[in-house]
PDB file of C-alpha atoms in Angstrom:
ATOM      1  CA  VAL A   1       0.000   0.000   0.000  1.00  0.00           C
ATOM      2  CA  GLU A   2       2.846   2.388   0.828  1.00  0.00           C
ATOM      3  CA  GLU A   3       4.516   1.691  -2.515  1.00  0.00           C
ATOM      4  CA  LEU A   4       1.280   2.479  -4.359  1.00  0.00           C
ATOM      5  CA  ARG A   5       1.010   5.771  -2.460  1.00  0.00           C
ATOM      6  CA  GLN A   6       4.599   6.635  -3.416  1.00  0.00           C
ATOM      7  CA  LEU A   7       3.944   5.767  -7.063  1.00  0.00           C
ATOM      8  CA  ARG A   8       0.746   7.834  -7.107  1.00  0.00           C
ATOM      9  CA  GLN A   9       2.646  10.799  -5.658  1.00  0.00           C
ATOM     10  CA  LEU A  10       5.358  10.391  -8.298  1.00  0.00           C
ATOM     11  CA  ARG A  11       2.840  10.222 -11.134  1.00  0.00           C
ATOM     12  CA  HIS A  12       1.054  13.326  -9.883  1.00  0.00           C
ATOM     13  CA  ALA A  13       4.388  15.194  -9.575  1.00  0.00           C
ATOM     14  CA  LEU A  14       5.396  14.159 -13.102  1.00  0.00           C
ATOM     15  CA  HIS A  15       2.007  15.225 -14.438  1.00  0.00           C
ATOM     16  CA  ALA A  16       2.143  18.589 -12.660  1.00  0.00           C
ATOM     17  CA  HIS A  17       5.655  19.392 -13.944  1.00  0.00           C
ATOM     18  CA  PRO A  18       5.791  18.318 -17.610  1.00  0.00           C
ATOM     19  CA  HIS A  19       8.690  19.050 -19.955  1.00  0.00           C
ATOM     20  CA  ILE A  20       8.768  18.751 -23.733  1.00  0.00           C
ATOM     21  CA  ALA A  21      11.338  16.582 -25.539  1.00  0.00           C
ATOM     22  CA  GLY A  22      14.883  17.814 -25.053  1.00  0.00           C
ATOM     23  CA  ASP A  23      13.996  19.713 -21.880  1.00  0.00           C
ATOM     24  CA  GLU A  24      13.288  16.816 -19.504  1.00  0.00           C
ATOM     25  CA  LEU A  25      16.327  17.179 -17.210  1.00  0.00           C
ATOM     26  CA  ASP A  26      14.113  18.075 -14.217  1.00  0.00           C
ATOM     27  CA  THR A  27      11.882  15.078 -14.956  1.00  0.00           C
ATOM     28  CA  CYS A  28      14.945  12.865 -15.290  1.00  0.00           C
ATOM     29  CA  GLU A  29      16.247  14.081 -11.936  1.00  0.00           C
ATOM     30  CA  ARG A  30      12.874  13.499 -10.242  1.00  0.00           C
ATOM     31  CA  VAL A  31      12.782   9.918 -11.560  1.00  0.00           C
ATOM     32  CA  ARG A  32      16.429   9.352 -10.569  1.00  0.00           C
ATOM     33  CA  GLU A  33      15.724  10.542  -7.020  1.00  0.00           C
ATOM     34  CA  PHE A  34      12.738   8.207  -6.711  1.00  0.00           C
ATOM     35  CA  VAL A  35      14.590   5.138  -8.014  1.00  0.00           C
ATOM     36  CA  GLU A  36      17.737   5.843  -5.978  1.00  0.00           C
ATOM     37  CA  ALA A  37      15.688   6.341  -2.799  1.00  0.00           C
ATOM     38  CA  HIS A  38      13.476   3.281  -3.172  1.00  0.00           C
ATOM     39  CA  CYS A  39      14.984   0.752  -5.574  1.00  0.00           C
ATOM     40  CA  SER A  40      18.800   0.507  -5.289  1.00  0.00           C
ATOM     41  CA  PRO A  41      19.617  -0.217  -8.944  1.00  0.00           C
ATOM     42  CA  ASP A  42      23.065  -1.631  -9.671  1.00  0.00           C
ATOM     43  CA  SER A  43      23.801   1.173 -12.102  1.00  0.00           C
ATOM     44  CA  ILE A  44      22.216   4.284 -13.534  1.00  0.00           C
ATOM     45  CA  HIS A  45      22.922   5.563 -17.016  1.00  0.00           C
ATOM     46  CA  ASP A  46      21.767   9.106 -17.617  1.00  0.00           C
ATOM     47  CA  ARG A  47      21.991  11.694 -20.366  1.00  0.00           C
ATOM     48  CA  LEU A  48      20.855   9.030 -22.843  1.00  0.00           C
ATOM     49  CA  GLY A  49      19.941  10.950 -25.958  1.00  0.00           C
ATOM     50  CA  GLY A  50      20.679  14.098 -23.956  1.00  0.00           C
ATOM     51  CA  THR A  51      17.964  13.847 -21.301  1.00  0.00           C
ATOM     52  CA  GLY A  52      17.126  10.143 -20.888  1.00  0.00           C
ATOM     53  CA  ILE A  53      17.898   7.749 -18.064  1.00  0.00           C
ATOM     54  CA  ALA A  54      18.082   3.965 -17.645  1.00  0.00           C
ATOM     55  CA  PHE A  55      18.371   1.763 -14.564  1.00  0.00           C
ATOM     56  CA  CYS A  56      20.136  -1.623 -14.507  1.00  0.00           C
ATOM     57  CA  PHE A  57      19.284  -4.460 -12.146  1.00  0.00           C
ATOM     58  CA  VAL A  58      21.858  -7.240 -12.259  1.00  0.00           C
ATOM     59  CA  GLY A  59      20.472 -10.695 -11.625  1.00  0.00           C
ATOM     60  CA  LYS A  60      21.701 -13.311  -9.244  1.00  0.00           C
ATOM     61  CA  ALA A  61      22.523 -16.929  -9.925  1.00  0.00           C
ATOM     62  CA  ASN A  62      23.091 -19.166  -6.927  1.00  0.00           C
ATOM     63  CA  GLY A  63      23.295 -16.145  -4.637  1.00  0.00           C
ATOM     64  CA  THR A  64      26.013 -14.323  -6.598  1.00  0.00           C
ATOM     65  CA  ARG A  65      25.788 -11.448  -9.031  1.00  0.00           C
ATOM     66  CA  ASN A  66      25.691 -12.621 -12.607  1.00  0.00           C
ATOM     67  CA  SER A  67      26.184  -9.761 -15.056  1.00  0.00           C
ATOM     68  CA  TRP A  68      24.695 -11.564 -18.050  1.00  0.00           C
ATOM     69  CA  ARG A  69      21.300 -11.710 -16.394  1.00  0.00           C
ATOM     70  CA  THR A  70      20.444  -8.047 -16.299  1.00  0.00           C
ATOM     71  CA  VAL A  71      17.228  -6.077 -16.677  1.00  0.00           C
ATOM     72  CA  VAL A  72      17.471  -2.515 -17.997  1.00  0.00           C
ATOM     73  CA  LEU A  73      14.534  -0.138 -17.517  1.00  0.00           C
ATOM     74  CA  ARG A  74      13.848   3.122 -19.333  1.00  0.00           C
ATOM     75  CA  ALA A  75      10.732   5.076 -20.205  1.00  0.00           C
ATOM     76  CA  ASP A  76       9.874   8.125 -22.273  1.00  0.00           C
ATOM     77  CA  LEU A  77       9.829  11.227 -20.086  1.00  0.00           C
ATOM     78  CA  ASP A  78       8.594  13.959 -22.394  1.00  0.00           C
ATOM     79  CA  ALA A  79       5.283  15.777 -22.490  1.00  0.00           C
ATOM     80  CA  LEU A  80       3.599  17.519 -25.408  1.00  0.00           C
ATOM     81  CA  PRO A  81       3.119  21.215 -26.239  1.00  0.00           C
ATOM     82  CA  ILE A  82      -0.645  20.951 -25.661  1.00  0.00           C
ATOM     83  CA  PRO A  83      -2.562  22.864 -22.963  1.00  0.00           C
ATOM     84  CA  GLU A  84      -3.763  20.914 -19.933  1.00  0.00           C
ATOM     85  CA  ALA A  85      -7.402  19.835 -20.309  1.00  0.00           C
ATOM     86  CA  LEU A  86      -7.830  19.190 -16.589  1.00  0.00           C
ATOM     87  CA  GLY A  87      -7.696  22.917 -15.863  1.00  0.00           C
ATOM     88  CA  THR A  88      -7.355  23.462 -12.149  1.00  0.00           C
ATOM     89  CA  ASN A  89      -9.921  20.790 -11.289  1.00  0.00           C
ATOM     90  CA  VAL A  90      -7.247  18.468  -9.882  1.00  0.00           C
ATOM     91  CA  PRO A  91      -4.300  19.297  -7.636  1.00  0.00           C
ATOM     92  CA  TYR A  92      -1.821  17.640 -10.019  1.00  0.00           C
ATOM     93  CA  ALA A  93      -2.814  19.564 -13.163  1.00  0.00           C
ATOM     94  CA  SER A  94       0.089  20.843 -15.267  1.00  0.00           C
ATOM     95  CA  THR A  95       1.763  23.914 -13.845  1.00  0.00           C
ATOM     96  CA  VAL A  96       3.501  24.636 -17.169  1.00  0.00           C
ATOM     97  CA  PRO A  97       1.372  26.773 -19.497  1.00  0.00           C
ATOM     98  CA  GLY A  98       0.742  25.080 -22.845  1.00  0.00           C
ATOM     99  CA  VAL A  99       2.497  21.808 -21.883  1.00  0.00           C
ATOM    100  CA  SER A 100       0.919  18.616 -20.556  1.00  0.00           C
ATOM    101  CA  HIS A 101       1.184  14.836 -20.523  1.00  0.00           C
ATOM    102  CA  LYS A 102      -1.335  13.999 -23.246  1.00  0.00           C
ATOM    103  CA  CYS A 103       0.835  11.074 -24.324  1.00  0.00           C
ATOM    104  CA  GLY A 104       0.743   9.120 -21.070  1.00  0.00           C
ATOM    105  CA  HIS A 105       4.490   9.233 -20.496  1.00  0.00           C
ATOM    106  CA  ASP A 106       3.929  10.266 -16.882  1.00  0.00           C
ATOM    107  CA  GLY A 107       2.025   7.005 -16.444  1.00  0.00           C
ATOM    108  CA  HIS A 108       4.586   4.966 -18.395  1.00  0.00           C
ATOM    109  CA  THR A 109       7.411   6.390 -16.302  1.00  0.00           C
ATOM    110  CA  THR A 110       5.516   5.631 -13.100  1.00  0.00           C
ATOM    111  CA  ILE A 111       4.932   2.047 -14.258  1.00  0.00           C
ATOM    112  CA  MET A 112       8.662   1.721 -14.936  1.00  0.00           C
ATOM    113  CA  CYS A 113       9.346   2.910 -11.380  1.00  0.00           C
ATOM    114  CA  GLY A 114       6.865   0.322 -10.094  1.00  0.00           C
ATOM    115  CA  VAL A 115       8.783  -2.386 -11.973  1.00  0.00           C
ATOM    116  CA  ALA A 116      11.994  -1.027 -10.430  1.00  0.00           C
ATOM    117  CA  LEU A 117      10.412  -1.356  -6.966  1.00  0.00           C
ATOM    118  CA  TYR A 118       9.592  -4.976  -7.778  1.00  0.00           C
ATOM    119  CA  LEU A 119      13.074  -5.734  -9.129  1.00  0.00           C
ATOM    120  CA  ALA A 120      14.681  -4.201  -6.046  1.00  0.00           C
ATOM    121  CA  LYS A 121      13.028  -6.931  -3.978  1.00  0.00           C
ATOM    122  CA  HIS A 122      13.050  -9.723  -6.566  1.00  0.00           C
ATOM    123  CA  ARG A 123      16.289  -9.631  -8.518  1.00  0.00           C
ATOM    124  CA  PRO A 124      16.265 -11.190 -11.989  1.00  0.00           C
ATOM    125  CA  LYS A 125      16.936 -14.916 -11.914  1.00  0.00           C
ATOM    126  CA  PRO A 126      18.158 -17.239 -14.619  1.00  0.00           C
ATOM    127  CA  GLY A 127      15.414 -18.361 -16.979  1.00  0.00           C
ATOM    128  CA  THR A 128      14.806 -22.022 -17.618  1.00  0.00           C
ATOM    129  CA  ARG A 129      12.977 -24.002 -20.229  1.00  0.00           C
ATOM    130  CA  GLY A 130      10.260 -24.477 -17.621  1.00  0.00           C
ATOM    131  CA  GLY A 131       9.592 -20.741 -17.502  1.00  0.00           C
ATOM    132  CA  SER A 132      10.754 -19.744 -14.028  1.00  0.00           C
ATOM    133  CA  GLY A 133      12.655 -16.618 -15.120  1.00  0.00           C
ATOM    134  CA  VAL A 134      11.902 -13.016 -14.233  1.00  0.00           C
ATOM    135  CA  GLY A 135       9.186 -12.749 -16.892  1.00  0.00           C
ATOM    136  CA  GLN A 136       7.192 -15.473 -15.201  1.00  0.00           C
ATOM    137  CA  GLN A 137       7.843 -13.910 -11.803  1.00  0.00           C
ATOM    138  CA  CYS A 138       6.522 -10.533 -12.952  1.00  0.00           C
ATOM    139  CA  LEU A 139       3.366 -12.230 -14.175  1.00  0.00           C
ATOM    140  CA  ARG A 140       2.802 -13.605 -10.671  1.00  0.00           C
ATOM    141  CA  TYR A 141       2.934 -10.288  -8.830  1.00  0.00           C
ATOM    142  CA  PRO A 142       2.625 -10.199  -5.929  1.00  0.00           C
ATOM    143  CA  PRO A 143       5.074 -13.076  -5.555  1.00  0.00           C
ATOM    144  CA  PRO A 144       4.092 -16.186  -3.645  1.00  0.00           C
ATOM    145  CA  PRO A 145       4.726 -15.998   0.099  1.00  0.00           C
ATOM    146  CA  PRO A 146       8.098 -17.274   1.352  1.00  0.00           C
ATOM    147  CA  PRO A 147       8.221 -20.822   2.677  1.00  0.00           C
ATOM    148  CA  PRO A 148       7.634 -21.229   6.424  1.00  0.00           C
ATOM    149  CA  PRO A 149      10.733 -21.226   8.631  1.00  0.00           C
ATOM    150  CA  PRO A 150      12.189 -24.596   9.586  1.00  0.00           C
ATOM    151  CA  PRO A 151      11.048 -26.056  12.890  1.00  0.00           C
ATOM    152  CA  PRO A 152      13.300 -25.350  15.891  1.00  0.00           C
ATOM    153  CA  PRO A 153      15.864 -28.047  16.719  1.00  0.00           C
TER     154      PRO A 153
END
């Protein structure tokens, strides 16, 4: 529930402060701050295409880091030069005159951050022919509960 609240706050902040393509450095920084604070990626690659950002989560095999099992996340950050249709009816309406998220990138970016939250807790694992890799794990969100602890000796 707390993670959903944090994601909702992020999406509202992104929606309220849109930036058109090539001017998304503030958006990039806001997303970086969220992911660094909540997700602990193994690496961050910014300034992609000038204003983009990507987050890498290195998988684990048998409890050790395995660099060839890596998930990279990125999302489009830009808004469009179109006035906000919400007006001032909602507290997260665009604060930038003539610019708004009509393309849904604020939502896409928030979804990416939600995936990052998941990967922070459930690192990518090696895939198998039986389908137990990260793709299958993401389809089973929330993950199954952990096994019960062993009985005391």
